[in-house]
């Protein structure tokens, strides 16, 4: 899986560098019209396209009802993948889009994710580094070592800011929630300074936005 993610990132960078024009149907095909894991990992690809991707992501985020009618609506990672990608494109326009989306009259899960995305965006910009992020899921366990059986140092809540010290550490001796080796990130809590390991879930996609 680590090799697969690396290939995705390399492809995203090289694709962007060659200057291909992005189209809405192409992006929709990758980020909406597919299974959960495929559309989830497409967030890495989308973020790798840089500012050229922002207008399409904005359009997609502003028309959620359109994608609710798609056959894969119940299984794709939309709109989480769009929000994640915007949070990792360092542009004032990305920030404005996320702020607009998070500030609607109704308060739902997607808007809550957008608010976490804003927090992560601002943290990375302040630190001038991509190794920082914010925990997305509702709870997590800071472990003493990279093992599901390790001693729990602290229970973490959604919104916890972190610095990723070493990403994607595989424990070949123990199985992850979706099969294959269990995967962890070595992290430091911000601003507490405590260090430990957090297990990845969701197809080994990063736990942070």
Short mmCIF file of C-alpha atoms in Angstrom, two decimals:
data_model
loop_
_atom_site.label_atom_id
_atom_site.label_comp_id
_atom_site.label_asym_id
_atom_site.label_seq_id
_atom_site.Cartn_x
_atom_site.Cartn_y
_atom_site.Cartn_z
CA UNK A 1 0.00 0.00 0.00
CA UNK A 2 2.87 2.37 0.80
CA UNK A 3 4.28 1.77 -2.69
CA UNK A 4 0.82 2.41 -4.19
CA UNK A 5 0.46 5.75 -2.37
CA UNK A 6 3.95 6.80 -3.46
CA UNK A 7 3.06 6.07 -7.08
CA UNK A 8 -0.06 8.18 -6.76
CA UNK A 9 1.90 11.14 -5.43
CA UNK A 10 4.58 10.84 -8.12
CA UNK A 11 1.92 10.62 -10.82
CA UNK A 12 0.12 13.66 -9.44
CA UNK A 13 3.27 15.76 -9.52
CA UNK A 14 4.36 14.65 -12.99
CA UNK A 15 0.86 15.03 -14.40
CA UNK A 16 0.63 18.59 -13.10
CA UNK A 17 4.11 19.46 -14.33
CA UNK A 18 3.27 18.44 -17.90
CA UNK A 19 0.52 21.04 -17.91
CA UNK A 20 -2.49 18.92 -18.87
CA UNK A 21 -5.82 20.73 -18.82
CA UNK A 22 -8.11 19.42 -16.14
CA UNK A 23 -11.76 18.81 -16.94
CA UNK A 24 -14.76 18.46 -14.65
CA UNK A 25 -15.77 15.03 -16.07
CA UNK A 26 -12.25 13.67 -15.50
CA UNK A 27 -12.14 14.88 -11.91
CA UNK A 28 -15.68 13.63 -11.24
CA UNK A 29 -14.66 10.23 -12.60
CA UNK A 30 -11.80 10.00 -10.15
CA UNK A 31 -13.42 11.55 -7.08
CA UNK A 32 -17.09 10.57 -7.30
CA UNK A 33 -17.68 7.75 -9.77
CA UNK A 34 -15.82 4.97 -8.07
CA UNK A 35 -15.50 2.88 -4.94
CA UNK A 36 -14.62 4.31 -1.56
CA UNK A 37 -10.89 3.64 -1.57
CA UNK A 38 -10.34 4.75 -5.16
CA UNK A 39 -12.16 8.05 -4.62
CA UNK A 40 -10.50 8.52 -1.23
CA UNK A 41 -6.96 8.17 -2.59
CA UNK A 42 -7.92 10.50 -5.46
CA UNK A 43 -7.66 13.29 -2.88
CA UNK A 44 -3.86 12.90 -3.03
CA UNK A 45 -3.97 13.23 -6.81
CA UNK A 46 -6.26 16.28 -6.69
CA UNK A 47 -4.09 18.10 -4.16
CA UNK A 48 -1.05 17.35 -6.32
CA UNK A 49 -2.53 19.32 -9.22
CA UNK A 50 -2.18 22.55 -7.25
CA UNK A 51 -4.11 25.75 -7.89
CA UNK A 52 -5.30 24.60 -11.32
CA UNK A 53 -7.61 22.19 -9.52
CA UNK A 54 -9.28 24.77 -7.27
CA UNK A 55 -12.06 25.98 -9.64
CA UNK A 56 -13.19 22.41 -10.31
CA UNK A 57 -13.11 21.46 -6.63
CA UNK A 58 -15.09 24.59 -5.81
CA UNK A 59 -17.71 23.68 -8.38
CA UNK A 60 -17.95 20.14 -7.04
CA UNK A 61 -18.28 21.29 -3.45
CA UNK A 62 -21.04 23.73 -4.33
CA UNK A 63 -23.26 21.12 -6.04
CA UNK A 64 -23.63 18.22 -3.57
CA UNK A 65 -27.16 17.36 -4.72
CA UNK A 66 -25.82 16.59 -8.18
CA UNK A 67 -23.58 13.85 -6.82
CA UNK A 68 -26.19 12.41 -4.50
CA UNK A 69 -27.84 11.02 -7.64
CA UNK A 70 -24.73 9.16 -8.76
CA UNK A 71 -24.82 5.32 -8.54
CA UNK A 72 -21.69 5.42 -6.36
CA UNK A 73 -22.99 8.19 -4.07
CA UNK A 74 -23.34 5.86 -1.11
CA UNK A 75 -19.83 4.42 -1.44
CA UNK A 76 -17.60 7.22 -2.75
CA UNK A 77 -15.51 9.42 -0.45
CA UNK A 78 -17.13 12.63 -1.76
CA UNK A 79 -17.21 15.32 -0.36
CA UNK A 80 -14.52 14.41 2.17
CA UNK A 81 -11.93 13.91 -0.59
CA UNK A 82 -12.69 17.32 -2.11
CA UNK A 83 -12.43 19.04 1.28
CA UNK A 84 -9.14 17.23 2.03
CA UNK A 85 -7.65 18.25 -1.32
CA UNK A 86 -8.60 21.90 -0.87
CA UNK A 87 -7.03 21.90 2.59
CA UNK A 88 -3.73 20.78 1.06
CA UNK A 89 -3.54 23.35 -1.72
CA UNK A 90 -1.85 26.37 -0.17
CA UNK A 91 -3.94 29.13 -1.69
CA UNK A 92 -6.09 31.88 -0.21
CA UNK A 93 -8.82 30.82 -2.61
CA UNK A 94 -8.86 27.32 -1.12
CA UNK A 95 -9.26 28.81 2.33
CA UNK A 96 -12.14 31.04 1.22
CA UNK A 97 -13.97 28.10 -0.35
CA UNK A 98 -13.63 26.03 2.82
CA UNK A 99 -14.78 28.93 4.98
CA UNK A 100 -17.83 29.48 2.80
CA UNK A 101 -18.73 25.79 2.84
CA UNK A 102 -18.29 25.47 6.61
CA UNK A 103 -20.47 28.46 7.39
CA UNK A 104 -23.84 27.32 6.09
CA UNK A 105 -27.04 27.57 8.07
CA UNK A 106 -27.27 23.83 8.63
CA UNK A 107 -24.58 22.16 10.69
CA UNK A 108 -23.70 18.70 9.43
CA UNK A 109 -20.76 16.31 9.39
CA UNK A 110 -19.30 17.65 6.14
CA UNK A 111 -19.28 21.20 7.47
CA UNK A 112 -17.57 19.96 10.63
CA UNK A 113 -14.89 18.33 8.46
CA UNK A 114 -14.48 21.60 6.57
CA UNK A 115 -13.87 23.43 9.85
CA UNK A 116 -11.16 20.89 10.71
CA UNK A 117 -9.73 21.42 7.23
CA UNK A 118 -9.50 25.15 7.89
CA UNK A 119 -7.70 24.44 11.16
CA UNK A 120 -5.23 22.16 9.38
CA UNK A 121 -4.72 24.63 6.53
CA UNK A 122 -3.90 27.45 8.94
CA UNK A 123 -1.59 25.24 11.01
CA UNK A 124 0.46 24.21 7.96
CA UNK A 125 0.63 27.77 6.71
CA UNK A 126 1.77 29.05 10.11
CA UNK A 127 4.42 26.33 10.39
CA UNK A 128 5.33 26.50 6.67
CA UNK A 129 5.37 22.72 6.52
CA UNK A 130 3.19 19.87 5.26
CA UNK A 131 4.11 17.61 8.19
CA UNK A 132 1.41 19.21 10.35
CA UNK A 133 -2.25 18.31 10.41
CA UNK A 134 -5.43 17.89 12.44
CA UNK A 135 -7.01 14.62 13.54
CA UNK A 136 -10.24 14.01 11.63
CA UNK A 137 -11.93 11.03 13.24
CA UNK A 138 -13.93 11.38 16.42
CA UNK A 139 -11.36 9.67 18.60
CA UNK A 140 -7.97 8.04 18.50
CA UNK A 141 -5.44 6.39 20.77
CA UNK A 142 -1.92 7.70 21.23
CA UNK A 143 0.03 4.46 21.62
CA UNK A 144 3.39 3.81 23.27
CA UNK A 145 4.64 1.79 20.28
CA UNK A 146 3.36 0.95 16.76
CA UNK A 147 1.09 -1.91 17.76
CA UNK A 148 -2.69 -2.11 18.33
CA UNK A 149 -1.88 -3.93 21.57
CA UNK A 150 0.45 -1.22 22.89
CA UNK A 151 -0.26 0.77 26.03
CA UNK A 152 -2.54 3.75 25.45
CA UNK A 153 -0.77 6.94 26.45
CA UNK A 154 -3.70 9.23 25.77
CA UNK A 155 -7.14 9.25 24.16
CA UNK A 156 -7.32 11.84 21.38
CA UNK A 157 -10.30 13.82 20.14
CA UNK A 158 -11.17 15.16 16.72
CA UNK A 159 -9.41 18.47 16.12
CA UNK A 160 -6.16 17.55 17.86
CA UNK A 161 -3.26 19.27 16.10
CA UNK A 162 -0.21 17.11 15.40
CA UNK A 163 3.21 17.06 13.82
CA UNK A 164 3.86 13.85 11.89
CA UNK A 165 7.38 12.76 12.77
CA UNK A 166 7.43 9.56 10.70
CA UNK A 167 4.53 8.66 8.42
CA UNK A 168 3.33 5.24 7.34
CA UNK A 169 5.10 2.81 9.63
CA UNK A 170 4.08 -0.78 8.86
CA UNK A 171 3.86 -3.44 11.53
CA UNK A 172 4.23 -6.63 9.52
CA UNK A 173 3.45 -8.81 12.53
CA UNK A 174 -0.06 -7.47 13.12
CA UNK A 175 -3.03 -7.07 10.80
CA UNK A 176 -4.76 -3.78 10.09
CA UNK A 177 -8.55 -3.23 10.10
CA UNK A 178 -8.83 -3.85 6.33
CA UNK A 179 -6.29 -6.62 6.10
CA UNK A 180 -2.59 -6.30 5.38
CA UNK A 181 -0.09 -5.00 7.94
CA UNK A 182 -1.20 -2.51 10.58
CA UNK A 183 -0.04 1.01 9.68
CA UNK A 184 0.88 3.80 12.08
CA UNK A 185 2.17 7.35 12.14
CA UNK A 186 4.70 8.56 14.67
CA UNK A 187 3.34 11.89 15.90
CA UNK A 188 3.87 14.74 18.32
CA UNK A 189 0.83 16.44 19.82
CA UNK A 190 0.64 20.20 19.32
CA UNK A 191 1.05 22.14 21.57
CA UNK A 192 1.31 19.49 24.32
CA UNK A 193 4.55 17.97 23.02
CA UNK A 194 3.62 14.38 23.89
CA UNK A 195 4.81 11.76 21.42
CA UNK A 196 3.51 8.37 20.40
CA UNK A 197 1.91 6.37 17.59
CA UNK A 198 -1.51 6.58 15.97
CA UNK A 199 -2.92 3.72 13.93
CA UNK A 200 -4.35 4.46 10.49
CA UNK A 201 -7.80 3.31 9.43
CA UNK A 202 -9.92 3.93 6.31
CA UNK A 203 -7.78 2.00 3.85
CA UNK A 204 -4.56 3.35 5.39
CA UNK A 205 -5.38 6.88 4.23
CA UNK A 206 -3.89 9.55 6.48
CA UNK A 207 -5.78 10.25 9.72
CA UNK A 208 -5.12 13.98 9.41
CA UNK A 209 -6.49 16.82 7.34
#
